[in-house]
Amino acid sequence: MDFNYDVIVVGAGHAGCEAACASANLGSKTLLITMDMNKIAQMSCNPAVGGIAKGQIVREIDALGGFMGIVTDETAIQFRMLNRSKGPAMWSPRSQSDRTKFIATWRSILENTENLYIWQDSVNQVLVKDRHVTGVVTDMNVTFTAKCVVLTTGTFMNGLMHIGRTRLQGGRISELASHGITEQFVELGFTAGRMKTGTPVRIDGRSIHFEEATEQRGEDDFHKFSFLDFQPRPLKQRSCWTIYTNEQVHDILRAGLPDSPLYNGQIQSIGPRYCPSIETKIVTFPDKTEHQLFLEPEGETTQEYYLNGFSSSLPLDIQIKALQEIPALRDVRIYRPGYAIEYDYFDPTQLNHNLETKQISNLFFAGQINGTTGYEEAGGQGLIAGINAHINCHGGAPFTLGRDEAYIGVLIDDLVTKGVDEPYRMFTSRAEYRILLRQDDADMRLTERAYRLGLAKRERYDLLTAKRDSVDRLIRFAQNYSIKPAYINEGLEALGTAPLKQGVRLIDLILRPQLDMAKLSTLVPVLKQEISVIKNRREEIVEAAEIKMKYQGYIDREKMIADKISRLEHIRIRGKFDYSQIHALSTEARQKLERIDPETIAQASRIPGISPSDINILLLLVGR
């Protein structure tokens, strides 16, 4: 047994798994410490990956050589591409997964990764010497030493669960909380806080009247999460179902509010505003007579269903009485009630962009410890933390992503620049360069960087090169091939679009909203032939080429804006000023600049409360 490592990762949730794999695959001797090896990558809330903006993060994790997309594809029991009615910048993949197979698949990856070892235990102390991390101590009183430590503690630090007036210590139902780390770091000068999240009731599917629900089937086309995955989905595909609350349900919930931990003062911490509990919904929207709920299967064969939209910490009897008023659930039986959970986090403005803490060198935070929520946000942070832990062990420049490069870059910049006042969740609206950050081109944006780093393997790089060549060839063909009216007008009119008055290039037809490559290939045999030359990933390549052609003007405009802003990203100011002495700055600006200590002018400009005039003063002081 070895007790000395390059990198120790504490916690085997979605952040910890990605962090451990990243550092190990880059060559660092890595130890992953988890409280329960049977709960690795547990989907603590709903059994789904992706969704609006979150799906883009998973595609980015995959493009960088992470594993969340691969595991999700392997365990998917339903796949959908959300927001298809909107432009491709908003398309977001989402998948239901088999919860137990998700865990088993992740565990298999971890156990078979070279340089990666697992220890089942709980960490209660991080060893620090001269503001450098040196290792950890566990509940079994085992000391492991390391050059770098990555903390991905999820909801376990001083976790406290609430079901009505009942309180249970734990990080998840039936799982112990972790103690000691918060108290230690507060003594070291870190700022900590409390946050709250919740999860719904789990229902026995045998008690559901599905004839009273509306079926929601998945899709079966070429879209997946991983850019490496071309095989059919291996598991049986299952439907989700929609149902609705009603006024009788709301009356019962209102009667239970005096015993709700959210409203009787029992819970003081901050919960997610965008994902409210059912009791919060009826208080916030008192005139709404119904709320949509989703019955989501937890696995390929299980009878367990997750009731999305009914997160609650109300007493058990209130939850059951309210559910029984929904026609499809009139005979409901449950496996366990919904509950709320409070846990500790650390203010993420105490981090650098590589997710290393400012106070303690070689110590990294990722996931809910930084005030975020969601498997995808955690996985993205874990990947970046694992990469940079390896770099800190072996040398090299920090690996960071810009806001114009990835949603992961937006996520981390928001955290370290703005901090959080509620559990942070990614939305497309948080990204100013949405057209550049589409789910379809995450590999085009990121895989080459990951390959140069050594994380993305040669197979992935070769696939990227082949895809890029095929996309460029299709675009060149469309730009150069001319079509005469006589050959196509009849077909154009049949498709409901205006006939040509003169010859045009094929790309001019592709730019029409009513037309796409698939429709045009039925009218232009030579286009069909050009597409047929593509042997692998044909649908993905055609879609990528079409999006690039249709949205090239918007893409170029966003790139131009991003390039202008990026000039400020290169003006470094950390360590150059004593902000308390720059009296031309506003008081708020001096205080926030001192606390956050931004790396660049661009980061300073994104700090809430920093005005354009403050930025102009800084530019003058650096001679710009």
Coordinates of C-alpha atoms in Angstrom, one line a residue:
M1 CA 0.0 0.0 0.0
D2 CA 1.3 3.4 -1.0
F3 CA 0.5 6.6 1.0
N4 CA 2.3 9.1 -1.3
Y5 CA 0.7 10.6 -4.4
D6 CA 0.9 13.4 -6.9
V7 CA -2.8 14.3 -6.7
I8 CA -5.4 13.4 -4.1
V9 CA -9.1 13.9 -5.1
V10 CA -11.6 14.0 -2.2
G11 CA -15.1 12.9 -3.2
A12 CA -16.2 10.7 -6.1
G13 CA -19.2 12.6 -7.4
H14 CA -19.3 14.0 -10.9
A15 CA -16.5 16.6 -10.2
G16 CA -14.3 14.1 -8.4
C17 CA -14.5 11.4 -11.1
E18 CA -13.6 13.8 -13.9
A19 CA -10.8 15.4 -11.8
A20 CA -9.3 12.0 -10.9
C21 CA -9.4 10.7 -14.5
A22 CA -8.0 13.9 -15.9
S23 CA -4.9 14.0 -13.6
A24 CA -4.3 10.3 -13.9
N25 CA -4.6 10.2 -17.7
L26 CA -2.2 13.1 -17.9
G27 CA 0.3 11.0 -15.9
S28 CA -0.1 12.0 -12.3
K29 CA -0.2 9.3 -9.7
T30 CA -3.7 9.9 -8.3
L31 CA -5.7 8.8 -5.3
L32 CA -9.5 9.1 -5.3
I33 CA -11.0 9.0 -1.8
T34 CA -14.7 8.3 -1.5
M35 CA -17.0 7.4 1.4
D36 CA -18.8 4.7 -0.5
M37 CA -17.4 2.9 -3.6
N38 CA -20.9 1.8 -4.4
K39 CA -22.1 5.4 -4.8
I40 CA -19.4 6.6 -7.2
A41 CA -20.9 9.3 -9.6
Q42 CA -24.2 8.9 -7.9
M43 CA -27.0 10.9 -9.5
S44 CA -28.2 12.4 -6.3
C45 CA -31.2 14.1 -7.8
N46 CA -32.8 13.3 -11.2
P47 CA -31.4 10.5 -13.3
A48 CA -30.7 12.8 -16.2
V49 CA -27.7 14.5 -17.8
G50 CA -27.8 17.6 -20.0
G51 CA -30.5 20.1 -20.6
I52 CA -30.5 23.8 -21.5
A53 CA -26.8 25.0 -21.5
K54 CA -25.9 21.9 -19.4
G55 CA -25.9 19.7 -22.5
Q56 CA -23.3 22.0 -24.0
I57 CA -21.1 21.6 -21.0
V58 CA -21.2 17.8 -21.3
R59 CA -20.2 18.1 -25.0
E60 CA -17.3 20.3 -23.9
I61 CA -16.2 17.8 -21.3
D62 CA -16.2 15.1 -23.9
A63 CA -14.4 17.2 -26.5
L64 CA -11.6 17.8 -23.8
G65 CA -11.2 14.1 -23.2
G66 CA -13.5 13.7 -20.2
F67 CA -15.9 10.9 -19.6
M68 CA -19.4 12.2 -18.7
G69 CA -20.6 12.1 -22.3
I70 CA -19.3 8.6 -22.9
V71 CA -20.9 7.2 -19.7
T72 CA -24.2 9.0 -20.5
D73 CA -24.4 7.5 -24.0
E74 CA -23.6 4.1 -22.6
T75 CA -26.4 4.2 -20.0
A76 CA -29.0 6.3 -21.8
I77 CA -32.6 5.1 -21.7
Q78 CA -34.0 8.3 -23.4
F79 CA -32.4 11.0 -25.5
R80 CA -33.8 14.3 -26.7
M81 CA -32.4 17.5 -28.3
L82 CA -34.1 20.4 -26.5
N83 CA -34.9 23.8 -28.1
R84 CA -35.1 22.5 -31.7
S85 CA -37.6 25.2 -32.5
K86 CA -34.9 27.8 -31.9
G87 CA -31.6 28.4 -33.5
P88 CA -28.7 26.0 -33.2
A89 CA -27.0 28.2 -30.5
M90 CA -29.9 27.1 -28.2
W91 CA -30.0 23.4 -29.1
S92 CA -29.2 21.4 -25.9
P93 CA -28.9 17.6 -25.7
R94 CA -30.5 15.8 -22.7
S95 CA -30.6 12.2 -21.7
Q96 CA -32.3 10.0 -19.1
S97 CA -29.8 7.5 -17.7
D98 CA -30.1 4.2 -15.8
R99 CA -28.9 5.3 -12.4
T100 CA -27.3 2.0 -11.3
K101 CA -25.6 1.4 -14.7
F102 CA -24.3 5.0 -14.7
I103 CA -22.5 4.2 -11.4
A104 CA -21.2 0.9 -12.6
T105 CA -19.9 2.3 -15.9
W106 CA -18.1 5.1 -14.1
R107 CA -16.6 2.7 -11.5
S108 CA -15.3 0.5 -14.3
I109 CA -13.6 3.4 -16.0
L110 CA -12.0 4.6 -12.7
E111 CA -10.8 1.1 -11.7
N112 CA -9.2 0.5 -15.1
T113 CA -7.5 3.9 -15.5
E114 CA -3.7 3.7 -15.2
N115 CA -2.2 5.8 -12.4
L116 CA -5.5 6.0 -10.6
Y117 CA -6.2 4.3 -7.2
I118 CA -9.3 4.4 -4.9
W119 CA -9.5 4.5 -1.1
Q120 CA -12.9 4.2 0.7
D121 CA -12.9 6.5 3.7
S122 CA -13.8 10.0 4.8
V123 CA -11.4 12.9 4.9
N124 CA -11.6 15.1 8.1
Q125 CA -8.5 17.2 7.7
V126 CA -6.4 18.7 4.9
L127 CA -2.7 19.0 5.8
V128 CA -1.2 22.4 5.2
K129 CA 2.4 23.6 5.8
D130 CA 3.5 27.2 5.0
R131 CA 0.3 27.9 3.0
H132 CA 1.0 24.8 0.8
V133 CA -1.1 21.7 0.9
T134 CA 0.8 18.5 1.8
G135 CA -1.9 15.8 2.1
V136 CA -5.0 14.7 4.0
V137 CA -6.0 12.7 7.1
T138 CA -9.0 10.4 7.1
D139 CA -11.5 9.1 9.7
M140 CA -9.6 5.9 9.9
N141 CA -6.6 8.1 11.0
V142 CA -4.7 7.3 7.8
T143 CA -2.4 10.0 6.4
F144 CA -1.9 10.3 2.7
T145 CA 0.6 12.9 1.3
A146 CA 0.3 14.6 -2.0
K147 CA 1.7 17.5 -4.0
C148 CA -1.9 18.7 -4.8
V149 CA -5.4 18.1 -3.3
V150 CA -8.7 18.6 -5.1
L151 CA -11.8 18.9 -2.9
T152 CA -15.1 17.8 -4.5
T153 CA -17.2 17.3 -1.4
G154 CA -20.7 17.9 -2.9
T155 CA -23.4 18.3 -0.3
F156 CA -21.5 16.3 2.4
M157 CA -19.7 19.1 4.4
N158 CA -21.9 19.4 7.5
G159 CA -24.8 18.1 5.5
L160 CA -28.2 18.3 7.2
M161 CA -31.5 16.9 5.7
H162 CA -35.0 18.1 6.4
I163 CA -38.3 16.2 6.0
G164 CA -40.9 18.4 7.8
R165 CA -39.7 19.0 11.3
T166 CA -37.5 15.9 11.1
R167 CA -33.8 16.6 10.7
L168 CA -31.2 14.0 9.8
Q169 CA -27.4 14.6 9.5
G170 CA -26.0 13.4 6.2
G171 CA -24.8 14.3 2.7
R172 CA -27.5 12.2 1.0
I173 CA -30.3 10.1 2.3
S174 CA -28.8 7.2 4.4
E175 CA -25.3 8.5 3.9
L176 CA -23.2 10.2 6.6
A177 CA -22.1 13.8 6.5
S178 CA -18.5 14.9 6.5
H179 CA -17.1 17.1 9.4
G180 CA -13.9 19.0 10.1
I181 CA -12.9 20.6 6.8
T182 CA -15.1 23.6 7.0
E183 CA -14.0 24.4 10.5
Q184 CA -10.3 24.0 9.6
F185 CA -10.5 26.2 6.5
V186 CA -12.4 29.0 8.3
E187 CA -9.6 29.0 10.8
L188 CA -7.2 29.4 7.9
G189 CA -9.1 32.5 6.7
F190 CA -11.5 31.1 4.2
T191 CA -15.1 32.5 3.9
A192 CA -17.7 29.8 4.1
G193 CA -21.5 29.8 3.8
R194 CA -24.5 27.5 3.7
M195 CA -26.7 26.6 0.8
K196 CA -29.7 24.4 0.3
T197 CA -31.0 22.1 -2.4
G198 CA -33.8 19.5 -2.5
T199 CA -35.0 16.4 -4.2
P200 CA -38.5 15.0 -4.9
V201 CA -40.3 11.9 -3.8
R202 CA -39.4 8.6 -5.6
I203 CA -42.5 6.7 -6.7
D204 CA -43.3 3.0 -7.3
G205 CA -44.3 2.8 -11.0
R206 CA -46.7 -0.1 -10.2
S207 CA -48.9 2.4 -8.4
I208 CA -49.1 4.9 -11.3
H209 CA -52.1 5.2 -13.5
F210 CA -50.3 5.9 -16.8
E211 CA -53.6 6.1 -18.7
E212 CA -54.0 9.5 -16.8
A213 CA -50.6 10.7 -17.9
T214 CA -49.3 12.0 -21.3
E215 CA -46.4 10.0 -22.8
Q216 CA -43.2 11.8 -23.8
R217 CA -41.1 9.6 -26.0
G218 CA -37.4 10.1 -26.8
E219 CA -35.7 10.7 -30.1
D220 CA -33.8 8.2 -32.2
D221 CA -31.5 10.0 -34.5
F222 CA -27.7 10.4 -34.7
H223 CA -27.3 12.9 -31.9
K224 CA -25.4 11.8 -28.8
F225 CA -23.2 13.3 -26.2
S226 CA -19.8 11.8 -27.1
F227 CA -18.0 12.7 -30.3
L228 CA -16.5 9.2 -30.1
D229 CA -19.7 7.3 -29.9
F230 CA -21.3 6.0 -33.2
Q231 CA -22.9 2.8 -31.9
P232 CA -26.7 2.3 -31.3
R233 CA -27.8 3.0 -27.8
P234 CA -27.3 -0.3 -25.9
L235 CA -30.2 0.0 -23.5
K236 CA -33.9 -0.3 -24.0
Q237 CA -35.4 3.2 -24.5
R238 CA -38.1 4.3 -22.1
S239 CA -40.7 7.1 -22.1
C240 CA -41.2 9.9 -19.6
W241 CA -44.7 11.0 -18.7
T242 CA -46.2 14.4 -17.9
I243 CA -48.9 15.1 -15.3
Y244 CA -50.2 18.2 -13.5
T245 CA -51.0 19.4 -10.1
N246 CA -54.4 20.9 -9.4
E247 CA -56.1 23.2 -6.8
Q248 CA -56.8 20.3 -4.4
V249 CA -53.1 19.5 -4.4
H250 CA -52.3 23.1 -3.7
D251 CA -54.7 23.4 -0.8
I252 CA -53.1 20.4 0.9
L253 CA -49.6 21.8 0.3
R254 CA -50.7 25.2 1.7
A255 CA -52.1 23.6 4.8
G256 CA -48.7 22.0 5.4
L257 CA -46.7 25.2 5.2
P258 CA -46.5 25.7 8.9
D259 CA -44.5 22.5 9.1
S260 CA -42.4 23.3 6.1
P261 CA -38.7 23.9 7.0
L262 CA -38.6 26.5 4.3
Y263 CA -41.3 28.6 6.0
N264 CA -41.1 27.9 9.7
G265 CA -37.5 29.2 10.1
Q266 CA -35.9 25.8 10.3
I267 CA -33.9 26.4 7.1
Q268 CA -31.9 29.6 6.9
S269 CA -29.7 28.9 3.9
I270 CA -30.0 29.9 0.3
G271 CA -31.9 27.6 -2.2
P272 CA -31.9 27.6 -6.0
R273 CA -34.3 30.2 -7.3
Y274 CA -34.6 28.6 -10.8
C275 CA -35.5 25.2 -9.4
P276 CA -38.0 25.9 -6.6
S277 CA -39.7 23.4 -4.4
I278 CA -43.4 22.7 -5.0
E279 CA -44.2 24.7 -1.8
T280 CA -42.2 27.7 -3.1
K281 CA -44.1 27.5 -6.4
I282 CA -47.6 27.7 -4.7
V283 CA -46.4 30.6 -2.5
T284 CA -44.7 32.5 -5.4
F285 CA -47.5 31.9 -7.9
P286 CA -50.7 31.8 -5.8
D287 CA -52.9 32.4 -8.8
K288 CA -51.6 29.4 -10.8
T289 CA -54.0 26.6 -10.7
E290 CA -51.6 23.8 -12.0
H291 CA -47.9 23.0 -12.3
Q292 CA -46.5 20.5 -14.8
L293 CA -44.7 17.5 -13.4
F294 CA -42.6 14.8 -15.1
L295 CA -42.5 11.2 -14.2
E296 CA -38.9 10.0 -15.2
P297 CA -37.8 6.4 -15.0
E298 CA -34.7 5.7 -12.9
G299 CA -33.5 2.8 -15.0
E300 CA -34.0 0.3 -17.9
T301 CA -35.9 -2.2 -15.8
T302 CA -36.7 -0.6 -12.4
Q303 CA -40.1 0.5 -11.3
E304 CA -38.7 3.6 -9.5
Y305 CA -39.8 6.9 -10.9
Y306 CA -38.4 10.4 -10.2
L307 CA -41.2 13.1 -10.0
N308 CA -39.5 16.1 -11.6
G309 CA -41.0 19.4 -10.5
F310 CA -42.2 18.2 -7.1
S311 CA -39.1 18.8 -5.0
S312 CA -40.2 19.2 -1.4
S313 CA -39.2 19.2 2.3
L314 CA -42.8 19.0 3.6
P315 CA -43.8 16.3 6.1
L316 CA -44.2 12.8 4.7
D317 CA -48.0 12.7 5.3
I318 CA -48.5 16.1 3.5
Q319 CA -46.4 14.9 0.5
I320 CA -48.5 11.7 0.2
K321 CA -51.9 13.4 0.6
A322 CA -51.1 16.0 -2.0
L323 CA -49.9 13.4 -4.5
Q324 CA -53.0 11.3 -4.1
E325 CA -55.1 14.3 -5.4
I326 CA -53.3 13.9 -8.8
P327 CA -55.5 11.4 -10.9
A328 CA -52.5 9.4 -12.1
L329 CA -51.2 9.1 -8.6
R330 CA -54.4 8.4 -6.7
D331 CA -53.0 5.1 -5.5
V332 CA -49.5 6.3 -5.1
R333 CA -46.9 4.2 -3.2
I334 CA -43.4 5.7 -2.7
Y335 CA -39.9 4.5 -2.0
R336 CA -38.9 7.6 -0.1
P337 CA -40.2 11.1 0.4
G338 CA -38.6 14.3 -1.0
Y339 CA -36.3 16.2 1.3
A340 CA -34.2 19.3 1.5
I341 CA -30.5 19.4 2.4
E342 CA -28.3 22.1 3.7
Y343 CA -24.5 22.0 3.2
D344 CA -21.4 24.1 3.4
Y345 CA -19.7 25.8 0.5
F346 CA -16.8 28.3 0.1
D347 CA -17.0 31.7 -1.6
P348 CA -15.6 30.9 -5.1
T349 CA -14.0 34.4 -5.4
Q350 CA -11.3 32.8 -3.2
L351 CA -10.2 30.9 -6.3
N352 CA -8.1 31.6 -9.4
H353 CA -9.3 30.7 -12.8
N354 CA -7.5 27.3 -12.7
L355 CA -9.6 26.6 -9.6
E356 CA -6.7 26.7 -7.2
T357 CA -7.4 28.6 -4.0
K358 CA -5.7 31.9 -3.5
Q359 CA -4.9 31.3 0.2
I360 CA -3.4 27.8 -0.1
S361 CA -1.3 26.8 -3.0
N362 CA -1.9 23.4 -4.8
L363 CA -5.3 23.2 -3.2
F364 CA -8.2 23.1 -5.7
F365 CA -12.0 23.2 -5.3
A366 CA -14.6 21.8 -7.7
G367 CA -18.3 21.3 -7.8
Q368 CA -20.9 22.2 -5.1
I369 CA -18.1 23.3 -2.7
N370 CA -17.9 26.3 -5.0
G371 CA -21.6 27.1 -4.7
T372 CA -22.7 25.5 -7.9
T373 CA -25.4 22.9 -8.5
G374 CA -25.8 20.3 -11.2
Y375 CA -23.9 17.2 -12.4
E376 CA -22.7 19.0 -15.5
E377 CA -21.4 22.1 -13.8
A378 CA -19.6 19.9 -11.3
G379 CA -18.1 17.7 -14.0
G380 CA -16.8 20.7 -16.0
Q381 CA -15.1 22.1 -12.9
G382 CA -13.7 18.8 -11.9
L383 CA -12.0 18.3 -15.3
I384 CA -10.3 21.8 -15.1
A385 CA -9.2 21.2 -11.5
G386 CA -7.8 17.8 -12.3
I387 CA -5.9 19.1 -15.3
N388 CA -4.4 22.0 -13.3
A389 CA -3.6 19.8 -10.3
H390 CA -1.5 17.7 -12.7
I391 CA 0.1 20.8 -14.2
N392 CA 1.0 22.1 -10.7
C393 CA 2.7 18.8 -10.0
H394 CA 4.8 18.6 -13.1
G395 CA 5.1 22.1 -14.5
G396 CA 3.4 24.1 -17.2
A397 CA 1.1 27.1 -17.7
P398 CA -2.3 27.0 -16.1
F399 CA -5.0 25.5 -18.3
T400 CA -8.0 27.9 -18.5
L401 CA -10.9 28.5 -20.9
G402 CA -12.1 31.9 -22.0
R403 CA -15.7 33.0 -22.1
D404 CA -15.6 32.8 -25.9
E405 CA -14.2 29.3 -25.9
A406 CA -16.6 27.3 -23.7
Y407 CA -19.5 27.3 -21.3
I408 CA -17.1 25.9 -18.8
G409 CA -15.1 29.1 -19.3
V410 CA -18.2 31.2 -18.6
L411 CA -19.0 29.1 -15.6
I412 CA -15.6 29.4 -13.9
D413 CA -15.2 33.1 -14.8
D414 CA -18.6 33.9 -13.3
L415 CA -17.7 32.0 -10.1
V416 CA -14.3 33.5 -9.5
T417 CA -15.3 37.0 -10.6
K418 CA -18.8 37.5 -9.4
G419 CA -19.2 34.9 -6.6
V420 CA -22.6 33.4 -5.9
D421 CA -25.6 34.5 -3.9
E422 CA -27.6 31.3 -4.7
P423 CA -26.7 27.8 -6.0
Y424 CA -25.2 28.6 -9.5
R425 CA -26.7 26.9 -12.5
M426 CA -25.6 27.5 -16.1
F427 CA -28.1 29.1 -18.5
T428 CA -27.5 30.0 -22.2
S429 CA -28.3 33.6 -21.1
R430 CA -25.2 33.7 -19.0
A431 CA -23.0 33.4 -22.1
E432 CA -22.5 36.5 -24.3
Y433 CA -21.1 34.3 -27.2
R434 CA -23.8 31.7 -27.5
I435 CA -23.4 31.4 -31.3
L436 CA -19.7 30.5 -30.8
L437 CA -20.5 28.0 -28.0
R438 CA -22.9 25.6 -29.8
Q439 CA -23.2 22.0 -28.8
D440 CA -22.4 20.8 -32.3
D441 CA -18.9 22.3 -32.5
A442 CA -17.5 21.7 -29.0
D443 CA -14.9 19.4 -30.6
M444 CA -13.9 22.0 -33.1
R445 CA -13.4 24.5 -30.3
L446 CA -11.6 22.4 -27.7
T447 CA -10.3 19.0 -28.9
E448 CA -7.1 20.4 -30.4
R449 CA -6.2 22.2 -27.2
A450 CA -6.9 19.0 -25.2
Y451 CA -4.7 17.0 -27.7
R452 CA -1.8 19.4 -27.3
L453 CA -2.2 19.1 -23.5
G454 CA -2.1 15.3 -23.8
L455 CA -5.6 14.6 -22.4
A456 CA -7.4 14.0 -25.7
K457 CA -6.0 10.9 -27.4
R458 CA -4.9 10.5 -31.0
E459 CA -8.1 8.7 -32.0
R460 CA -10.1 11.7 -31.0
Y461 CA -7.8 14.1 -32.7
D462 CA -7.9 12.1 -36.0
L463 CA -11.7 12.1 -35.9
L464 CA -11.7 15.9 -35.4
T465 CA -9.3 16.3 -38.4
A466 CA -11.4 14.1 -40.6
K467 CA -14.6 15.9 -39.6
R468 CA -13.1 19.4 -40.2
D469 CA -11.9 18.3 -43.6
S470 CA -15.3 16.9 -44.6
V471 CA -17.1 20.0 -43.3
D472 CA -14.8 22.3 -45.2
R473 CA -15.1 20.3 -48.4
L474 CA -19.0 20.4 -48.3
I475 CA -18.9 24.2 -47.7
R476 CA -16.5 24.7 -50.6
F477 CA -18.7 22.6 -52.9
A478 CA -21.8 24.7 -51.9
Q479 CA -19.9 27.9 -52.5
N480 CA -18.7 26.9 -56.0
Y481 CA -21.5 24.8 -57.5
S482 CA -23.9 26.8 -59.6
I483 CA -27.6 25.9 -60.3
K484 CA -29.7 27.1 -63.2
P485 CA -33.5 27.8 -62.7
A486 CA -34.6 25.3 -65.3
Y487 CA -33.1 22.4 -63.3
I488 CA -34.6 23.2 -59.9
N489 CA -37.5 25.6 -60.0
E490 CA -40.2 22.9 -60.0
G491 CA -38.7 21.3 -56.9
L492 CA -38.3 24.6 -55.2
E493 CA -42.0 25.4 -55.7
A494 CA -43.0 22.0 -54.4
L495 CA -41.0 22.7 -51.2
G496 CA -42.9 26.0 -50.8
T497 CA -40.0 28.4 -51.6
A498 CA -39.7 31.0 -54.4
P499 CA -38.3 29.8 -57.8
L500 CA -35.1 31.2 -59.2
K501 CA -35.0 34.0 -61.7
Q502 CA -31.4 33.4 -62.5
G503 CA -28.6 30.9 -61.7
V504 CA -27.2 31.0 -58.2
R505 CA -24.6 29.2 -56.2
L506 CA -25.9 26.2 -54.1
I507 CA -25.0 28.1 -50.9
D508 CA -27.6 30.8 -51.7
L509 CA -30.3 28.1 -51.6
I510 CA -28.9 26.6 -48.4
L511 CA -29.3 30.0 -46.7
R512 CA -33.0 30.0 -47.3
P513 CA -34.9 29.3 -44.1
Q514 CA -37.2 26.8 -45.8
L515 CA -34.4 24.7 -47.2
D516 CA -31.7 22.4 -45.8
M517 CA -29.1 20.0 -47.1
A518 CA -31.4 17.0 -46.8
K519 CA -34.1 18.6 -48.9
L520 CA -31.7 20.0 -51.5
S521 CA -30.0 16.6 -51.9
T522 CA -33.3 15.3 -53.3
L523 CA -33.3 18.0 -55.9
V524 CA -29.5 18.2 -56.7
P525 CA -28.1 14.7 -57.5
V526 CA -24.5 16.0 -57.5
L527 CA -25.0 17.2 -53.9
K528 CA -26.4 13.8 -52.9
Q529 CA -23.3 12.3 -54.4
E530 CA -21.0 14.7 -52.6
I531 CA -22.7 13.8 -49.3
S532 CA -22.5 10.1 -50.0
V533 CA -18.7 10.3 -50.2
I534 CA -18.7 10.9 -46.4
K535 CA -18.4 7.4 -44.9
N536 CA -18.4 8.0 -41.2
R537 CA -20.5 10.5 -39.1
R538 CA -22.3 11.6 -42.2
E539 CA -25.3 13.2 -40.5
E540 CA -23.1 15.0 -37.9
I541 CA -20.9 16.4 -40.6
V542 CA -23.7 17.6 -42.8
E543 CA -25.4 19.3 -39.9
A544 CA -22.1 21.0 -38.9
A545 CA -21.5 22.3 -42.4
E546 CA -25.1 23.5 -42.8
I547 CA -25.0 25.4 -39.5
K548 CA -21.7 27.0 -40.4
M549 CA -23.1 28.2 -43.7
K550 CA -26.5 29.4 -42.5
Y551 CA -25.0 31.3 -39.5
Q552 CA -21.6 32.4 -40.8
G553 CA -22.5 36.1 -40.6
Y554 CA -23.6 35.8 -37.0
I555 CA -20.6 33.7 -36.1
D556 CA -18.2 36.2 -37.7
R557 CA -19.8 39.1 -35.9
E558 CA -19.5 37.4 -32.5
K559 CA -15.9 36.5 -33.2
M560 CA -15.2 40.1 -34.0
I561 CA -16.7 41.2 -30.7
A562 CA -14.9 38.5 -28.8
D563 CA -11.6 39.5 -30.3
K564 CA -12.1 43.1 -29.2
I565 CA -12.8 42.0 -25.7
S566 CA -9.9 39.6 -25.7
R567 CA -7.5 42.5 -26.0
L568 CA -8.4 43.4 -22.4
E569 CA -7.8 39.8 -21.3
H570 CA -4.2 40.3 -22.2
I571 CA -3.7 43.4 -20.0
R572 CA -2.6 41.8 -16.7
I573 CA -3.0 43.8 -13.5
R574 CA -2.7 41.3 -10.6
G575 CA 0.0 42.5 -8.2
K576 CA 0.5 45.9 -9.9
F577 CA -1.7 48.1 -7.7
D578 CA -2.6 48.8 -4.0
Y579 CA -6.2 49.4 -4.8
S580 CA -6.8 51.0 -1.3
Q581 CA -4.5 53.9 -2.4
I582 CA -6.2 54.6 -5.7
H583 CA -8.7 57.3 -4.5
A584 CA -9.9 58.0 -8.0
L585 CA -11.7 54.7 -7.9
S586 CA -15.1 54.5 -6.1
T587 CA -15.1 53.0 -2.6
E588 CA -17.0 50.0 -3.8
A589 CA -14.5 49.4 -6.6
R590 CA -11.5 49.7 -4.2
Q591 CA -13.1 47.1 -1.9
K592 CA -14.1 44.6 -4.6
L593 CA -10.8 44.9 -6.5
E594 CA -8.9 44.3 -3.2
R595 CA -11.1 41.3 -2.4
I596 CA -11.1 39.6 -5.8
D597 CA -7.7 40.8 -7.0
P598 CA -8.5 40.3 -10.8
E599 CA -6.0 38.8 -13.1
T600 CA -6.7 41.1 -16.0
I601 CA -8.5 44.3 -16.9
A602 CA -11.2 42.2 -18.6
Q603 CA -11.9 40.2 -15.5
A604 CA -12.1 43.5 -13.5
S605 CA -14.7 44.8 -15.9
R606 CA -16.9 41.8 -15.1
I607 CA -16.9 42.4 -11.4
P608 CA -20.4 43.6 -10.3
G609 CA -20.1 47.2 -9.1
I610 CA -17.0 48.1 -11.2
S611 CA -18.0 50.9 -13.5
P612 CA -16.6 51.9 -16.9
S613 CA -15.0 54.9 -15.3
D614 CA -13.2 52.6 -12.9
I615 CA -11.9 50.6 -15.8
N616 CA -10.7 53.7 -17.6
I617 CA -8.8 54.7 -14.5
L618 CA -7.1 51.3 -14.4
L619 CA -6.3 51.6 -18.1
L620 CA -4.7 55.0 -17.6
L621 CA -2.6 53.6 -14.7
V622 CA -1.2 50.8 -16.9
G623 CA -0.4 53.2 -19.6
R624 CA -3.3 52.3 -22.0

